[in-house]
Phi, psi and omega in degrees: 000314182294320180293320178298317181293323176296319180295319178297315179299319181295317179296318179296317180296318178297318181297317178295319180294318180294322176297320179297314181291327174299316179296320179297315181297314178298320178297319179295314180297317180298316179294326178295317179295313181295316179298317177298319177297320179293322178296317178297317179297317180296319179295317179296317179297319179297319178296319179296316182293322179292322176297318179296317179296321177297317181297315180295316181294322178292324177295316178297319179297317178297317179298319180295315181295322178295318181292324177294319178296319179296318179296316180291327179294317180289330180288328181286000000 
């Protein structure tokens, strides 16, 4: 009787532990997917911001060249 109850407790404990490790494994895989997604999003955001910065800097450069041309035109 005592051995049976120990065996049942051991089986229950094993079952709980395997459930725990299943959750840990699923959590790790889930975090890898979410983390990978976040890395991709950050990379995409970085690409968008660099494109935006390039666009803004080229616009500013165009404005500067136009204003310099306008100044030289009026001086002549």
